[in-house]
PDB file of C-alpha atoms in Angstrom:
ATOM      1  CA  GLN R   5      40.383 -58.228 -12.520  1.00 80.00           C
ATOM      2  CA  VAL R   6      39.959 -56.762  -9.036  1.00 89.00           C
ATOM      3  CA  GLN R   7      37.778 -58.745  -6.675  1.00 93.00           C
ATOM      4  CA  LEU R   8      36.807 -58.084  -3.072  1.00 95.00           C
ATOM      5  CA  VAL R   9      36.292 -61.089  -0.843  1.00 95.00           C
ATOM      6  CA  GLU R  10      34.620 -60.779   2.561  1.00 96.00           C
ATOM      7  CA  SER R  11      34.951 -63.313   5.330  1.00 96.00           C
ATOM      8  CA  GLY R  12      34.251 -63.684   9.024  1.00 97.00           C
ATOM      9  CA  GLY R  13      30.476 -63.551   9.069  1.00 97.00           C
ATOM     10  CA  GLY R  14      28.451 -65.945  11.141  1.00 98.00           C
ATOM     11  CA  LEU R  15      26.001 -66.401  13.979  1.00 98.00           C
ATOM     12  CA  VAL R  16      26.593 -64.495  17.209  1.00 98.00           C
ATOM     13  CA  GLN R  17      24.621 -64.034  20.389  1.00 98.00           C
ATOM     14  CA  PRO R  18      23.521 -60.540  21.428  1.00 98.00           C
ATOM     15  CA  GLY R  19      26.370 -58.766  23.186  1.00 98.00           C
ATOM     16  CA  GLY R  20      28.952 -60.827  21.370  1.00 98.00           C
ATOM     17  CA  SER R  21      31.727 -59.765  19.040  1.00 98.00           C
ATOM     18  CA  LEU R  22      32.660 -60.554  15.488  1.00 98.00           C
ATOM     19  CA  THR R  23      35.257 -59.306  13.032  1.00 98.00           C
ATOM     20  CA  VAL R  24      34.676 -59.309   9.306  1.00 98.00           C
ATOM     21  CA  SER R  25      37.476 -58.800   6.810  1.00 98.00           C
ATOM     22  CA  CYS R  26      37.749 -57.710   3.220  1.00 97.00           C
ATOM     23  CA  ALA R  27      40.677 -58.749   1.046  1.00 94.00           C
ATOM     24  CA  ALA R  28      41.325 -57.664  -2.508  1.00 88.00           C
ATOM     25  CA  SER R  29      42.604 -59.896  -5.257  1.00 88.00           C
ATOM     26  CA  GLY R  30      44.334 -57.945  -7.960  1.00 86.00           C
ATOM     27  CA  SER R  31      45.532 -54.379  -7.526  1.00 85.00           C
ATOM     28  CA  ILE R  32      43.771 -51.050  -7.414  1.00 87.00           C
ATOM     29  CA  TYR R  33      46.282 -48.522  -8.686  1.00 87.00           C
ATOM     30  CA  ASN R  34      44.614 -45.480  -7.141  1.00 91.00           C
ATOM     31  CA  LEU R  35      42.658 -46.405  -4.044  1.00 91.00           C
ATOM     32  CA  ASP R  36      40.470 -43.571  -2.756  1.00 94.00           C
ATOM     33  CA  GLY R  37      38.649 -45.331   0.014  1.00 94.00           C
ATOM     34  CA  MET R  38      36.963 -48.413   1.351  1.00 95.00           C
ATOM     35  CA  GLY R  39      33.967 -49.106   3.486  1.00 97.00           C
ATOM     36  CA  TRP R  40      31.413 -51.520   4.822  1.00 98.00           C
ATOM     37  CA  TYR R  41      27.735 -51.467   3.940  1.00 98.00           C
ATOM     38  CA  ARG R  42      24.959 -53.661   5.205  1.00 98.00           C
ATOM     39  CA  GLN R  43      21.506 -54.613   4.054  1.00 98.00           C
ATOM     40  CA  ALA R  44      18.889 -56.151   6.303  1.00 97.00           C
ATOM     41  CA  PRO R  45      15.848 -57.986   4.895  1.00 92.00           C
ATOM     42  CA  GLY R  46      13.347 -55.499   3.498  1.00 95.00           C
ATOM     43  CA  LYS R  47      15.669 -52.571   4.142  1.00 97.00           C
ATOM     44  CA  GLN R  48      17.813 -50.292   2.006  1.00 97.00           C
ATOM     45  CA  ARG R  49      21.531 -50.867   1.885  1.00 98.00           C
ATOM     46  CA  GLU R  50      23.217 -48.477   4.292  1.00 98.00           C
ATOM     47  CA  LEU R  51      26.743 -47.287   4.909  1.00 98.00           C
ATOM     48  CA  VAL R  52      28.100 -48.648   8.175  1.00 98.00           C
ATOM     49  CA  ALA R  53      31.659 -47.340   8.207  1.00 98.00           C
ATOM     50  CA  SER R  54      34.157 -45.968   5.728  1.00 97.00           C
ATOM     51  CA  LEU R  55      37.795 -44.970   5.504  1.00 95.00           C
ATOM     52  CA  THR R  56      39.401 -42.673   2.953  1.00 94.00           C
ATOM     53  CA  THR R  57      43.013 -42.815   1.830  1.00 90.00           C
ATOM     54  CA  LYS R  58      43.535 -39.498   3.628  1.00 90.00           C
ATOM     55  CA  GLY R  59      42.593 -41.223   6.878  1.00 91.00           C
ATOM     56  CA  ASN R  60      39.107 -39.827   7.398  1.00 95.00           C
ATOM     57  CA  ARG R  61      36.730 -42.206   9.139  1.00 96.00           C
ATOM     58  CA  TYR R  62      32.972 -42.328   9.237  1.00 98.00           C
ATOM     59  CA  TYR R  63      30.661 -44.411  11.389  1.00 98.00           C
ATOM     60  CA  ALA R  64      26.909 -44.574  11.216  1.00 98.00           C
ATOM     61  CA  ASP R  65      25.221 -43.356  14.387  1.00 98.00           C
ATOM     62  CA  SER R  66      23.759 -46.798  14.986  1.00 98.00           C
ATOM     63  CA  VAL R  67      27.206 -48.400  15.279  1.00 98.00           C
ATOM     64  CA  LYS R  68      29.297 -45.544  16.656  1.00 98.00           C
ATOM     65  CA  GLY R  69      31.244 -46.656  19.705  1.00 98.00           C
ATOM     66  CA  ARG R  70      30.673 -50.326  18.976  1.00 98.00           C
ATOM     67  CA  PHE R  71      32.304 -50.893  15.568  1.00 98.00           C
ATOM     68  CA  THR R  72      35.908 -50.162  14.633  1.00 98.00           C
ATOM     69  CA  LEU R  73      37.379 -49.938  11.151  1.00 96.00           C
ATOM     70  CA  SER R  74      41.050 -50.725  10.609  1.00 94.00           C
ATOM     71  CA  LYS R  75      43.498 -51.127   7.757  1.00 92.00           C
ATOM     72  CA  ASP R  76      47.269 -51.208   8.158  1.00 90.00           C
ATOM     73  CA  GLY R  77      48.294 -50.415   4.594  1.00 84.00           C
ATOM     74  CA  VAL R  78      46.875 -49.713   1.183  1.00 79.00           C
ATOM     75  CA  ARG R  79      47.183 -53.354   0.134  1.00 81.00           C
ATOM     76  CA  ASP R  80      46.251 -54.881   3.498  1.00 90.00           C
ATOM     77  CA  PRO R  81      42.809 -56.263   4.337  1.00 94.00           C
ATOM     78  CA  LEU R  82      40.097 -54.006   5.674  1.00 95.00           C
ATOM     79  CA  TYR R  83      38.701 -55.129   9.017  1.00 97.00           C
ATOM     80  CA  LEU R  84      35.503 -54.238  10.790  1.00 98.00           C
ATOM     81  CA  GLN R  85      35.484 -55.259  14.421  1.00 98.00           C
ATOM     82  CA  MET R  86      31.951 -55.395  15.762  1.00 98.00           C
ATOM     83  CA  ASN R  87      31.413 -55.382  19.511  1.00 98.00           C
ATOM     84  CA  ASN R  88      28.287 -55.525  21.658  1.00 98.00           C
ATOM     85  CA  LEU R  89      26.292 -56.821  18.727  1.00 98.00           C
ATOM     86  CA  LYS R  90      22.539 -56.340  18.704  1.00 98.00           C
ATOM     87  CA  PRO R  91      19.796 -58.203  16.821  1.00 98.00           C
ATOM     88  CA  GLU R  92      19.279 -55.104  14.685  1.00 97.00           C
ATOM     89  CA  ASP R  93      22.833 -55.536  13.379  1.00 98.00           C
ATOM     90  CA  THR R  94      21.676 -58.639  11.526  1.00 98.00           C
ATOM     91  CA  ALA R  95      22.297 -58.099   7.824  1.00 98.00           C
ATOM     92  CA  VAL R  96      24.408 -59.032   4.864  1.00 98.00           C
ATOM     93  CA  TYR R  97      27.597 -57.017   5.126  1.00 98.00           C
ATOM     94  CA  TYR R  98      29.234 -55.830   1.918  1.00 98.00           C
ATOM     95  CA  CYS R  99      32.724 -54.487   1.372  1.00 98.00           C
ATOM     96  CA  LYS R 100      33.179 -51.619  -1.069  1.00 97.00           C
ATOM     97  CA  ALA R 101      36.305 -50.095  -2.552  1.00 96.00           C
ATOM     98  CA  VAL R 102      36.590 -46.943  -4.632  1.00 95.00           C
ATOM     99  CA  GLY R 103      39.493 -46.490  -6.988  1.00 94.00           C
ATOM    100  CA  ASP R 104      40.650 -46.302 -10.583  1.00 92.00           C
ATOM    101  CA  GLY R 105      37.464 -44.448 -11.479  1.00 94.00           C
ATOM    102  CA  ARG R 106      34.984 -47.082 -10.339  1.00 95.00           C
ATOM    103  CA  ASN R 107      33.370 -48.882  -7.433  1.00 96.00           C
ATOM    104  CA  TYR R 108      34.150 -52.456  -6.455  1.00 96.00           C
ATOM    105  CA  TRP R 109      31.797 -54.588  -4.381  1.00 97.00           C
ATOM    106  CA  GLY R 110      32.287 -57.818  -2.525  1.00 97.00           C
ATOM    107  CA  GLN R 111      29.796 -60.660  -2.570  1.00 97.00           C
ATOM    108  CA  GLY R 112      28.648 -60.053   0.984  1.00 97.00           C
ATOM    109  CA  THR R 113      28.868 -62.027   4.190  1.00 98.00           C
ATOM    110  CA  GLN R 114      25.932 -62.826   6.463  1.00 98.00           C
ATOM    111  CA  VAL R 115      26.003 -61.626  10.051  1.00 98.00           C
ATOM    112  CA  THR R 116      23.216 -62.927  12.249  1.00 98.00           C
ATOM    113  CA  VAL R 117      22.789 -61.764  15.840  1.00 98.00           C
ATOM    114  CA  SER R 118      20.357 -63.988  17.662  1.00 97.00           C
ATOM    115  CA  SER R 119      19.965 -65.937  20.873  1.00 94.00           C
TER     116      SER R 119
END
């Protein structure tokens, strides 16, 4: 019943900014954490940033200092603000939630950084 829906992807020029969001339909009774993954063509899916219910944050070295994860409340959307975007950030970005003993994945949103 729970679905994650990402939005906000698009085409940006290098150095630009973009914010992607992840909203959940339905309720996760016990939310443990959420995060953003990305997968570029021909590459493995990688963890970009994550947030646990305890408030612990993780950022991949490649995005540290440029990307910011935020979420106001347990039932509020998860945002990933991406600044100073680079061509190597181009990928499909996926939202993931962990809770109620399972993983939930969004459908993905395309982010393309190109001039």
